[in-house]
Amino acid sequence: MLDVAAAARVSVATVSAVVNGTAVVSPELTARIEEAIRAIGYKRNAVARSLKMGTTRTIGLTVADITNPFFTDVVAAIQEVLHKAGYAVMLCSNDENIEMQDEQIQLLLDRMVDGLIIAPAGDDANLERILSGTNVPAVLIDRICEGVDTDAVVLDNEQGVFDAVTYLLGLGHRRIGYISGPLDTSTGRDRLIGYRRALEAAGGACQETLVRRGDYREAEAYRLAMELLTLPERPTAVFTANNLMVIGVMKALRDLGLSCPEDISVACFDDFPWADVFHPQLTTVAQPVQAIGEHAARLILDRLERKTDGPPRREVLQGRLTVRNSCRPLS
Amino acid sequence: MLDVAAAARVSVATVSAVVNGTAVVSPELTARIEEAIRAIGYKRNAVARSLKMGTTRTIGLTVADITNPFFTDVVAAIQEVLHKAGYAVMLCSNDENIEMQDEQIQLLLDRMVDGLIIAPAGDDANLERILSGTNVPAVLIDRICEGVDTDAVVLDNEQGVFDAVTYLLGLGHRRIGYISGPLDTSTGRDRLIGYRRALEAAGGACQETLVRRGDYREAEAYRLAMELLTLPERPTAVFTANNLMVIGVMKALRDLGLSCPEDISVACFDDFPWADVFHPQLTTVAQPVQAIGEHAARLILDRLERKTDGPPRREVLQGRLTVRNSCRPLS
DNA sequence: CTGAAAGCGCTTACAG
DNA sequence: CTGAAAGCGCTTACAG
């Protein structure tokens, strides 16, 4: 910029003014400066700007598993809104590892992100402390953490599972296996509550022997499904608390020579874009991924643009039971 | 840092030395400084550091479509390797839009990323100019661009499709529909060449009437598949040049009341994690996504750590034909 | 082993 | 409308 100023025989202040359109500069000078910029091949340096301004126009984003299509879709929606607003996003995926998550958040904070969007790996004892050590606004998505009091957008997880399990009960199923998410995640807990509440509402006692605690991943779900499906009194239906785990269940069915929905009915939380073309066409609780991402982005943008200054807001969206044909009525 | 220095009654140089372990400092001073850091709640400011050092330890990454599981897996692998090496990644997805891609690359460059990994949306007339305006190293992945001479990791696309089509021919198929990617992408072109070469090698002339030019997305592939499948002389097999498009084909089959593989055989480029549990179990050309990501990350790291200074390197990986049961032999 | 000082590339009151 | 100067928070020769 000094070079440009020298070449155009003006001060850097004037150059800055034309580069940012931040003040009125006479046409002649503007032209001279623009010419000099072209000649020198000047490129603005956003980090110097950030240092001076105290803002980087970038948002840090951590998700538990970018490989999970649910998170992918949410991330895509977030980055689209943010990009339109002139923000970049710095993305970290931590493979459901809380220590790594904390490390990543620190790294993002070091780099002076203007805001943070976090899909936490699980309850995180350090998160509150880390966040309160800064005044960078944060919004939690998907899962919330005990004691972390920030903006958040979550789903009504309990209701989503309640609807699905009630649907299965309506089909005549009484032995409904449940592969849960980890109980140190809010979604894991809330979804399990939905399962229990549905059974209770139907007057059936919850059969804890049919509940298995998974980790939202395929491999462990496979193992748990094998357990469930080889029980002396096998469940007639299995529900998994997320998308990845249903794949594990389907693999178990395949390896056991069972078919869905003939032998076992299957349903899960989270939808797939291909769910209505491949067989069995899965019945799912679809999350409004686009809306989740958009809301999260808006919340952070609101904070940054000082439109909002109040207490934490928590937005709760609803899932939608999407019935296809992976569950059959028990005659 | 000045505050810390003041509190510990030392100079900032000394504080910097202990924060970065960049010089030997006496134990007493170290202790005093660490105490002061704790007391003040000092946090390092990476942007100031970056300005001084001329390096941000962050890599810019743009992909055509983060929503595509192929790219997602590659991104996950990249970010894992880079994170271990102490780099952050700034991610941009541009929905296959080249202008937006250029804009994003500019934005990343403004922010002084140390390196760039680009999965280009397509041939980009401006990319070479943009890149040559900086000395930030770049590596292209998946698709390469005419005239852009940087490190790259790509697949042997031609061979992948050749193998798949040869397999179909071996099954007795003669009328093989092909839904291509956009021809302004290197993958779109190379895969189409693989298709033609396979037909020629088998002595059959390539039937251009069975070739449709798609855009790597589901919606357009659906439309094209409807065209192909309602031809007077319908193909007996359809191959799509990527993963998303095969979903469109399956939707078309469903809407036409055709089944796979009984009525039509289907195969595609790119694998799915669930391909061997849902029906039809798709026959695919699987890409080594993990390896692609790792290689790309290593290439950029090599450049940054000055281990490599030579001419652009181009790594070519091989796909693997993964036969399942979406293609039937024609008796 | 430690400190004073310059400088990375910007922006922004403050004068003129 | 334009310029000289300070300062954002660091790092790093250079002295001592």
XYZ file of C-alpha atoms (C1' of nucleotides) in Angstrom:
694
model
C 0.000 0.000 0.000
C 2.937 2.285 0.657
C 4.208 1.367 -2.770
C 0.905 2.276 -4.286
C 0.862 5.528 -2.376
C 4.372 6.328 -3.547
C 3.605 5.433 -7.142
C 0.471 7.564 -7.126
C 2.221 10.298 -5.160
C -0.431 10.357 -2.457
C -0.583 9.241 1.160
C -1.569 5.791 2.277
C -4.635 7.299 3.889
C -5.903 8.276 0.481
C -5.137 4.880 -0.958
C -6.996 3.255 1.898
C -9.910 5.578 1.238
C -10.253 4.526 -2.369
C -9.626 0.843 -1.731
C -12.385 0.759 0.847
C -14.567 3.482 -0.601
C -14.498 4.870 2.884
C -14.261 8.543 1.988
C -14.784 10.740 -1.001
C -11.671 11.130 -3.133
C -11.430 13.353 -6.182
C -11.836 11.552 -9.495
C -8.318 12.391 -10.635
C -6.697 10.933 -7.562
C -8.963 7.925 -7.667
C -7.930 7.229 -11.226
C -4.261 7.713 -10.456
C -4.475 5.406 -7.481
C -6.370 2.730 -9.333
C -3.792 2.880 -12.070
C -1.011 2.495 -9.535
C -2.808 -0.459 -7.926
C -2.976 -2.184 -11.261
C 0.612 -1.378 -12.116
C 1.996 -2.610 -8.823
C -0.334 -5.578 -8.645
C -1.368 -4.536 -5.198
C -3.429 -6.991 -3.144
C -5.100 -5.987 0.066
C -3.856 -7.730 3.157
C -6.812 -8.809 5.221
C -4.756 -9.854 8.194
C -3.276 -6.402 8.669
C -6.754 -5.038 8.355
C -8.029 -7.524 10.909
C -5.332 -6.608 13.371
C -6.238 -2.966 13.154
C -9.988 -3.431 13.037
C -10.272 -6.198 15.553
C -12.492 -8.209 13.276
C -11.636 -10.952 10.818
C -14.973 -11.476 9.126
C -14.558 -15.154 9.592
C -16.661 -17.533 11.618
C -15.276 -20.647 13.241
C -17.298 -23.800 12.817
C -16.693 -27.107 14.535
C -18.737 -30.221 13.937
C -18.514 -33.641 15.469
C -18.280 -35.422 12.135
C -18.230 -33.706 8.770
C -18.600 -37.092 7.139
C -22.114 -37.468 8.479
C -24.481 -36.176 5.788
C -26.616 -34.489 8.394
C -23.732 -32.268 9.434
C -22.624 -31.834 5.867
C -25.969 -30.429 4.856
C -26.071 -28.127 7.852
C -22.543 -26.917 7.140
C -23.429 -26.247 3.518
C -26.402 -24.132 4.540
C -24.369 -22.217 7.095
C -21.553 -21.495 4.717
C -23.939 -20.317 2.045
C -25.635 -17.741 4.271
C -22.367 -16.612 5.782
C -20.666 -16.301 2.445
C -23.437 -14.063 1.197
C -22.950 -11.874 4.226
C -19.255 -11.558 3.428
C -17.946 -13.951 6.018
C -15.570 -16.825 5.501
C -15.859 -20.004 7.489
C -13.093 -21.904 9.121
C -14.153 -25.505 9.513
C -12.986 -28.133 11.972
C -14.229 -31.678 12.305
C -13.179 -33.611 15.369
C -14.427 -37.129 14.866
C -16.634 -36.963 17.965
C -13.627 -36.227 20.149
C -14.177 -33.623 22.832
C -10.542 -32.890 23.603
C -9.873 -32.315 19.959
C -12.925 -30.101 19.815
C -11.622 -27.916 22.630
C -8.277 -27.666 20.938
C -9.944 -26.630 17.708
C -12.047 -24.003 19.411
C -8.911 -22.571 20.999
C -7.232 -22.504 17.646
C -10.188 -20.678 16.142
C -10.227 -18.200 18.995
C -6.479 -17.597 18.637
C -7.163 -16.719 15.047
C -9.671 -14.164 16.226
C -12.777 -15.495 14.558
C -15.661 -13.097 14.990
C -18.065 -15.817 15.991
C -18.302 -19.503 16.659
C -20.834 -22.089 15.570
C -20.397 -25.347 17.404
C -22.027 -28.713 16.910
C -20.502 -30.149 20.061
C -19.193 -33.682 20.241
C -20.835 -34.012 23.641
C -21.119 -32.450 27.032
C -17.966 -30.537 27.520
C -16.881 -29.480 30.963
C -14.388 -27.003 29.556
C -16.540 -25.352 26.963
C -18.203 -22.879 29.282
C -14.838 -21.782 30.620
C -13.300 -21.452 27.185
C -16.209 -19.443 25.901
C -16.466 -17.169 28.898
C -12.792 -16.318 28.487
C -13.702 -14.390 25.358
C -16.473 -12.180 24.177
C -16.805 -13.958 20.882
C -20.441 -14.919 20.422
C -21.180 -18.592 19.973
C -24.143 -20.597 18.829
C -24.597 -24.244 19.536
C -26.309 -26.424 17.000
C -27.802 -29.887 17.100
C -26.483 -30.780 20.528
C -26.399 -28.476 23.510
C -24.083 -28.674 26.482
C -24.931 -28.544 30.132
C -23.954 -25.225 31.579
C -23.190 -23.559 28.288
C -25.567 -20.687 28.011
C -25.420 -19.343 24.461
C -27.697 -19.028 21.477
C -28.648 -22.414 20.134
C -30.703 -24.093 17.473
C -31.816 -27.571 18.259
C -34.468 -30.032 17.292
C -37.340 -31.261 19.352
C -35.604 -34.599 19.579
C -37.895 -36.113 22.107
C -40.961 -35.441 20.017
C -39.315 -36.768 16.872
C -38.595 -40.146 18.397
C -41.930 -40.145 20.169
C -43.694 -39.811 16.835
C -41.684 -42.576 15.226
C -42.074 -45.039 18.067
C -45.755 -44.242 18.373
C -46.052 -45.011 14.687
C -44.378 -48.387 15.235
C -46.673 -49.109 18.164
C -49.612 -48.236 15.971
C -48.414 -50.840 13.510
C -48.704 -53.393 16.289
C -45.058 -53.616 17.288
C -44.483 -54.307 20.962
C -40.866 -55.350 21.058
C -39.070 -52.329 19.657
C -35.302 -52.344 19.881
C -33.639 -48.979 20.364
C -30.049 -48.166 19.526
C -29.327 -44.975 21.369
C -26.786 -42.256 20.817
C -24.199 -41.568 23.504
C -25.816 -40.335 26.678
C -23.321 -37.559 27.111
C -24.959 -35.799 24.205
C -28.195 -33.920 24.621
C -29.596 -35.547 21.500
C -28.703 -38.978 22.811
C -30.561 -38.306 26.029
C -33.583 -36.544 24.578
C -34.159 -39.104 21.879
C -34.054 -41.910 24.415
C -36.598 -40.062 26.512
C -38.831 -39.849 23.467
C -38.617 -43.615 23.066
C -39.503 -44.251 26.684
C -42.290 -41.749 26.724
C -43.872 -43.287 23.651
C -43.843 -46.738 25.206
C -45.262 -45.434 28.440
C -47.928 -43.445 26.664
C -49.005 -46.658 25.001
C -49.286 -48.307 28.374
C -46.440 -50.649 27.592
C -43.601 -50.719 30.017
C -40.299 -49.741 28.532
C -38.251 -52.858 27.940
C -34.783 -51.806 28.915
C -33.420 -55.100 27.636
C -34.133 -53.836 24.142
C -32.168 -50.629 24.593
C -28.538 -50.474 23.566
C -26.251 -47.539 23.908
C -24.432 -46.760 20.683
C -22.072 -43.985 19.735
C -23.728 -42.601 16.601
C -21.399 -44.630 14.447
C -21.939 -47.518 12.149
C -19.488 -50.070 13.487
C -20.740 -50.083 17.041
C -24.347 -50.053 15.860
C -23.629 -53.158 13.839
C -22.370 -54.913 16.929
C -25.337 -53.826 19.004
C -27.786 -54.801 16.298
C -26.251 -58.266 16.200
C -26.878 -58.496 19.922
C -30.447 -57.336 19.645
C -31.277 -59.496 16.666
C -29.944 -62.676 18.201
C -31.863 -62.260 21.425
C -34.010 -65.280 22.273
C -36.997 -63.039 21.963
C -36.009 -60.889 19.073
C -37.497 -57.424 18.635
C -39.891 -57.009 15.734
C -38.655 -53.504 15.027
C -35.468 -51.539 15.557
C -35.092 -47.776 15.764
C -31.707 -46.073 15.642
C -31.054 -42.634 17.058
C -29.233 -41.405 13.971
C -28.499 -42.029 10.318
C -25.080 -43.677 10.478
C -26.277 -46.298 12.912
C -29.087 -47.496 10.702
C -26.499 -48.585 8.165
C -24.931 -50.767 10.835
C -28.327 -52.271 11.543
C -28.940 -53.006 7.883
C -25.567 -54.704 7.666
C -26.447 -56.845 10.641
C -29.740 -57.810 9.028
C -27.946 -58.740 5.862
C -25.356 -60.834 7.675
C -28.073 -62.565 9.648
C -30.061 -63.283 6.526
C -33.006 -61.276 7.780
C -34.899 -58.945 5.558
C -36.546 -55.630 6.128
C -39.442 -55.042 6.481
C -40.526 -58.709 6.212
C -38.596 -59.997 9.215
C -37.761 -56.799 11.004
C -39.065 -53.279 10.732
C -36.463 -50.532 10.816
C -36.638 -46.766 11.219
C -34.190 -44.075 12.235
C -33.555 -40.483 13.067
C -32.237 -38.341 10.165
C -33.151 -38.654 6.541
C -31.124 -39.597 3.463
C -31.467 -38.002 0.046
C -31.675 -41.446 -1.511
C -34.056 -42.910 1.045
C -36.994 -43.080 -1.302
C -35.247 -44.881 -4.116
C -33.194 -47.637 -2.551
C -34.743 -50.565 -0.750
C -35.898 -50.853 1.868
C -37.098 -47.289 1.577
C -36.415 -46.118 5.078
C -38.941 -44.552 7.344
C -37.167 -41.714 9.078
C -37.501 -38.673 11.262
C -36.262 -36.031 8.847
C -34.527 -32.983 10.234
C -34.878 -29.598 8.523
C -31.161 -29.403 7.792
C -31.354 -26.337 5.635
C -33.322 -24.429 8.256
C -30.992 -25.486 11.038
C -28.026 -24.116 9.151
C -29.776 -20.925 8.163
C -31.008 -20.228 11.655
C -27.588 -20.810 13.128
C -25.997 -18.448 10.637
C -28.633 -15.795 11.278
C -28.217 -16.015 15.012
C -24.505 -15.390 14.808
C -24.938 -12.658 12.230
C -27.490 -10.956 14.453
C -25.038 -10.908 17.329
C -22.235 -9.593 15.172
C -24.249 -6.851 13.675
C -25.399 -5.822 17.121
C -28.976 -6.278 16.160
C -29.328 -8.550 19.111
C -27.834 -7.983 22.448
C -30.194 -9.785 24.744
C -30.056 -13.068 26.576
C -29.329 -16.340 24.798
C -32.025 -17.471 22.426
C -32.848 -21.085 21.871
C -34.617 -22.036 18.686
C -36.345 -25.387 18.620
C -37.266 -26.864 15.272
C -39.459 -29.845 14.621
C -38.534 -33.061 12.854
C -40.925 -34.702 10.476
C -41.819 -38.364 10.551
C -41.420 -39.536 6.981
C -43.151 -42.827 6.478
C -41.876 -45.037 3.698
C -41.843 -48.783 3.635
C -39.299 -50.134 6.036
C -41.870 -50.881 8.711
C -44.655 -53.366 8.281
C -47.845 -53.757 10.244
C -47.927 -56.750 12.538
C -51.117 -58.581 11.793
C 1.236 -9.135 25.972
C 2.360 -5.723 27.128
C 0.114 -6.156 30.128
C 1.695 -9.481 30.892
C 5.146 -7.972 30.495
C 4.211 -5.134 32.802
C 2.710 -7.443 35.399
C 5.752 -9.699 35.330
C 8.073 -6.707 35.185
C 9.875 -7.968 32.100
C 9.961 -6.967 28.460
C 7.576 -8.235 25.840
C 10.489 -9.940 24.153
C 10.867 -12.172 27.153
C 7.165 -12.892 27.301
C 7.211 -13.794 23.646
C 10.157 -16.079 24.322
C 8.336 -18.076 26.967
C 5.017 -18.149 25.129
C 6.681 -19.593 22.065
C 9.507 -21.460 23.778
C 11.676 -19.680 21.307
C 14.609 -18.941 23.598
C 15.914 -20.033 26.934
C 14.513 -18.030 29.812
C 15.540 -18.469 33.412
C 13.144 -20.570 35.502
C 12.280 -17.707 37.823
C 11.262 -15.401 35.010
C 9.383 -18.185 33.284
C 7.395 -18.847 36.432
C 6.697 -15.170 36.960
C 5.560 -14.741 33.398
C 3.366 -17.801 33.445
C 1.790 -16.555 36.616
C 1.132 -13.183 35.020
C -0.368 -14.855 31.954
C -2.768 -16.744 34.154
C -3.603 -13.700 36.232
C -4.288 -11.479 33.232
C -5.998 -14.207 31.281
C -3.727 -13.498 28.368
C -4.573 -15.112 25.023
C -2.182 -15.069 22.130
C -3.297 -13.177 19.100
C -2.580 -15.247 16.040
C -3.436 -12.503 13.594
C -0.808 -10.162 14.946
C 1.612 -13.035 14.789
C 0.593 -13.763 11.221
C 1.098 -10.193 10.170
C 4.607 -10.181 11.540
C 5.526 -13.680 10.421
C 3.890 -13.605 7.036
C 2.284 -16.972 7.626
C -1.150 -17.830 8.932
C -0.865 -21.574 9.283
C -4.136 -21.938 7.546
C -4.907 -23.588 4.246
C -7.720 -22.480 2.004
C -9.882 -25.207 0.571
C -12.567 -24.812 -2.058
C -14.734 -27.611 -3.330
C -17.425 -27.659 -5.964
C -20.017 -29.203 -3.680
C -19.456 -30.044 -0.040
C -22.782 -31.847 -0.029
C -21.436 -34.542 -2.330
C -20.184 -37.399 -0.133
C -17.162 -37.835 -2.351
C -15.969 -34.329 -1.596
C -16.986 -34.639 2.022
C -14.786 -37.657 2.526
C -11.875 -36.010 0.773
C -12.302 -32.857 2.849
C -12.400 -34.900 6.038
C -9.143 -36.621 5.148
C -7.477 -33.340 4.223
C -8.547 -31.595 7.367
C -7.364 -34.473 9.511
C -3.840 -34.483 8.093
C -3.616 -30.712 8.120
C -4.908 -30.426 11.648
C -2.252 -32.836 12.856
C 0.359 -30.674 11.191
C -0.937 -27.640 13.048
C -2.818 -26.043 10.198
C -6.388 -24.842 10.193
C -8.546 -25.096 7.123
C -10.797 -22.469 5.722
C -13.492 -24.140 3.673
C -15.558 -22.781 0.815
C -18.147 -24.619 -1.207
C -19.388 -22.955 -4.365
C -22.181 -25.133 -5.679
C -20.353 -25.832 -8.946
C -20.199 -22.121 -9.718
C -16.939 -20.930 -11.196
C -17.405 -17.221 -10.579
C -18.166 -17.911 -6.967
C -15.121 -20.125 -6.823
C -12.875 -17.343 -8.067
C -14.357 -14.979 -5.550
C -13.732 -17.469 -2.773
C -10.151 -18.013 -3.826
C -9.598 -14.262 -3.788
C -11.086 -14.070 -0.348
C -8.799 -16.831 0.866
C -5.797 -15.144 -0.683
C -6.740 -11.812 0.914
C -6.721 -13.610 4.214
C -3.199 -14.758 3.489
C -3.702 -18.472 3.556
C -0.397 -20.288 3.315
C -1.648 -22.688 0.702
C -4.640 -23.552 -1.389
C -6.304 -26.846 -2.159
C -8.833 -26.541 -4.921
C -11.350 -29.000 -6.272
C -12.308 -26.765 -9.175
C -15.864 -26.410 -10.347
C -14.605 -26.621 -13.904
C -12.159 -25.160 -16.351
C -11.500 -21.695 -15.144
C -9.998 -19.134 -17.443
C -9.120 -16.859 -14.554
C -7.578 -19.377 -12.221
C -4.127 -19.332 -13.758
C -4.015 -15.551 -13.560
C -5.256 -15.452 -9.985
C -2.758 -18.049 -8.884
C 0.191 -16.544 -10.691
C -0.518 -13.246 -8.955
C 0.661 -14.799 -5.712
C 3.301 -17.190 -4.585
C 0.915 -19.201 -2.495
C 1.272 -22.841 -3.495
C -1.842 -24.586 -4.728
C -2.850 -28.141 -5.352
C -5.722 -29.159 -7.541
C -7.729 -32.203 -6.656
C -10.211 -34.343 -8.523
C -10.522 -32.055 -11.500
C -7.683 -30.240 -13.197
C -7.880 -27.077 -15.224
C -6.439 -26.353 -18.592
C -3.435 -24.108 -18.292
C -3.170 -24.319 -14.536
C 0.163 -25.831 -13.839
C 0.313 -26.761 -10.168
C 0.596 -29.870 -8.066
C -2.438 -32.073 -8.467
C -3.908 -35.336 -7.376
C -6.363 -36.883 -9.736
C -7.835 -40.212 -10.593
C -7.290 -42.258 -13.683
C -10.824 -41.453 -14.713
C -10.610 -42.867 -18.158
C -9.467 -46.231 -16.906
C -12.141 -46.334 -14.214
C -14.972 -45.932 -16.671
C -13.249 -48.191 -19.159
C -13.233 -50.984 -16.596
C -16.871 -50.510 -15.707
C -18.110 -50.349 -19.269
C -15.965 -53.299 -20.259
C -17.578 -55.205 -17.418
C -21.029 -54.323 -18.742
C -20.010 -55.391 -22.234
C -18.764 -58.650 -20.782
C -22.191 -59.179 -19.320
C -23.579 -58.958 -22.821
C -24.843 -55.403 -22.784
C -24.646 -53.634 -26.099
C -26.871 -50.651 -25.579
C -25.255 -48.858 -22.681
C -26.578 -45.422 -21.832
C -24.084 -42.939 -20.479
C -24.905 -39.872 -18.420
C -21.846 -37.725 -18.580
C -20.528 -35.021 -16.332
C -20.108 -31.497 -17.695
C -17.529 -31.387 -20.447
C -15.881 -28.320 -19.054
C -14.519 -30.489 -16.262
C -11.544 -32.742 -16.801
C -13.327 -35.593 -15.090
C -16.346 -35.133 -17.318
C -14.171 -35.354 -20.397
C -11.905 -38.176 -19.281
C -14.723 -40.375 -18.099
C -16.529 -39.978 -21.371
C -13.370 -40.958 -23.198
C -13.214 -44.086 -21.064
C -16.732 -44.972 -22.131
C -15.970 -44.495 -25.794
C -12.714 -46.336 -25.626
C -14.355 -49.331 -23.983
C -16.984 -49.534 -26.689
C -14.415 -49.211 -29.413
C -12.158 -51.794 -27.842
C -15.082 -54.193 -27.935
C -15.509 -53.507 -31.611
C -18.864 -51.882 -31.047
C -19.268 -48.417 -32.401
C -20.045 -45.855 -29.781
C -23.710 -45.019 -29.922
C -23.797 -41.300 -29.408
C -27.563 -41.392 -29.184
C -27.156 -43.088 -25.829
C -24.902 -40.382 -24.428
C -26.391 -37.536 -22.441
C -24.549 -34.633 -20.978
C -25.426 -34.093 -17.324
C -24.090 -31.692 -14.748
C -23.122 -34.039 -11.926
C -26.399 -33.314 -10.175
C -29.396 -35.399 -9.438
C -32.184 -33.323 -10.935
C -30.732 -33.054 -14.408
C -29.717 -36.718 -14.363
C -33.298 -37.633 -13.594
C -34.471 -35.732 -16.636
C -31.821 -37.275 -18.862
C -32.540 -40.750 -17.566
C -36.212 -40.280 -18.392
C -35.142 -39.439 -21.933
C -32.879 -42.429 -22.235
C -35.318 -44.862 -20.706
C -38.190 -43.850 -22.912
C -36.225 -44.192 -26.112
C -37.869 -46.505 -28.650
C -34.874 -48.736 -28.316
C -34.137 -48.461 -24.653
C -30.648 -49.104 -23.360
C -30.198 -52.268 -21.309
C -27.750 -50.581 -18.971
C -27.028 -47.064 -17.777
C -23.775 -45.731 -16.376
C -23.543 -42.348 -14.647
C -20.338 -40.386 -14.380
C -20.785 -39.656 -10.689
C -22.614 -40.596 -7.523
C -25.291 -37.907 -7.347
C -26.504 -38.644 -10.845
C -27.144 -42.308 -10.159
C -29.778 -41.280 -7.647
C -31.538 -39.389 -10.393
C -31.427 -42.480 -12.553
C -32.876 -44.637 -9.809
C -35.671 -42.149 -9.325
C -36.422 -42.285 -13.023
C -36.513 -46.079 -12.906
C -38.888 -45.946 -9.990
C -41.185 -43.461 -11.691
C -41.172 -45.524 -14.855
C -41.945 -48.686 -12.955
C -38.736 -50.312 -14.080
C -36.585 -52.302 -11.744
C -32.881 -52.727 -11.413
C -31.207 -55.010 -12.318
C -34.126 -56.966 -13.804
C -35.152 -54.410 -16.399
C -32.108 -52.187 -16.492
C -28.586 -52.573 -15.215
C -27.084 -49.564 -13.491
C -23.574 -48.634 -12.426
C -21.813 -45.416 -11.587
C -18.623 -43.629 -10.742
C -18.017 -43.080 -6.983
C -18.947 -45.400 -4.176
C -21.399 -45.025 -1.297
C -20.818 -46.275 2.237
C -24.230 -47.908 2.190
C -23.934 -49.384 -1.293
C -23.653 -52.936 -0.119
C -26.688 -52.946 2.133
C -29.452 -51.195 0.260
C -30.975 -52.587 -2.908
C -30.059 -52.652 -5.639
C -26.545 -52.961 -4.313
C -24.781 -50.691 -6.723
C -21.835 -51.660 -8.807
C -19.484 -48.699 -8.719
C -16.057 -47.397 -9.538
C -14.841 -46.605 -6.032
C -12.394 -43.770 -5.583
C -9.754 -43.927 -2.850
C -11.143 -40.868 -1.104
C -8.956 -41.134 1.949
C -5.813 -41.387 -0.158
C -6.832 -38.482 -2.366
C -7.234 -36.251 0.665
C -4.042 -37.416 2.286
C -1.989 -36.959 -0.855
C -3.354 -33.482 -1.420
C -2.542 -32.480 2.142
C 0.950 -33.917 1.885
C 1.655 -32.145 -1.373
C 0.779 -28.785 0.092
C 2.651 -29.501 3.307
C 5.718 -30.474 1.315
C 5.651 -27.179 -0.499
C 5.185 -25.207 2.684
C 7.941 -26.912 4.514
C 10.244 -26.326 1.584
C 10.876 -29.992 1.225
C 9.822 -29.677 -2.351
C 10.705 -26.901 -4.651
C 10.643 -28.545 -8.013
C 8.179 -28.502 -10.847
C 4.507 -29.351 -10.364
C 3.828 -32.940 -9.492
C 0.771 -34.775 -10.652
C -0.312 -37.842 -8.722
C -2.654 -40.217 -10.451
C -4.554 -42.711 -8.350
C -6.580 -45.650 -9.560
C -10.249 -46.308 -9.004
C -11.497 -49.763 -8.239
C -14.387 -51.428 -9.982
C -16.574 -52.750 -7.213
C -18.984 -55.302 -8.536
C -22.193 -55.811 -6.619
C -25.536 -56.720 -8.022
C -27.020 -53.835 -9.946
C -26.001 -55.274 -13.289
C -27.299 -58.519 -14.665
C -25.920 -60.679 -17.449
C -27.886 -60.576 -20.668
C -28.548 -64.138 -21.656
C 19.870 -14.206 29.860
C 17.182 -9.900 29.080
C 15.456 -5.378 27.140
C 14.589 -1.330 23.872
C 13.117 -0.607 19.410
C 11.734 -1.307 14.741
C 8.428 -2.957 11.686
C 4.659 -6.372 9.546
C 0.342 -3.597 6.485
C -3.331 -1.617 7.566
C -7.064 2.284 9.510
C -8.425 6.451 11.508
C -8.799 10.471 14.212
C -6.713 14.850 13.673
C -4.867 18.834 11.232
C -4.555 21.612 7.422
C -10.290 16.850 -0.158
C -5.698 15.193 1.488
C -1.579 13.965 4.472
C 1.398 12.906 8.690
C 1.339 10.011 12.473
C -0.076 6.769 15.874
C -1.176 2.240 16.952
C -3.445 -2.764 16.402
C -0.262 -7.138 18.972
C 3.158 -9.470 17.778
C 8.538 -11.083 16.588
C 13.291 -10.497 16.100
C 17.754 -8.795 15.233
C 20.745 -6.113 18.015
C 22.879 -4.482 22.217
C 24.112 -4.976 26.775
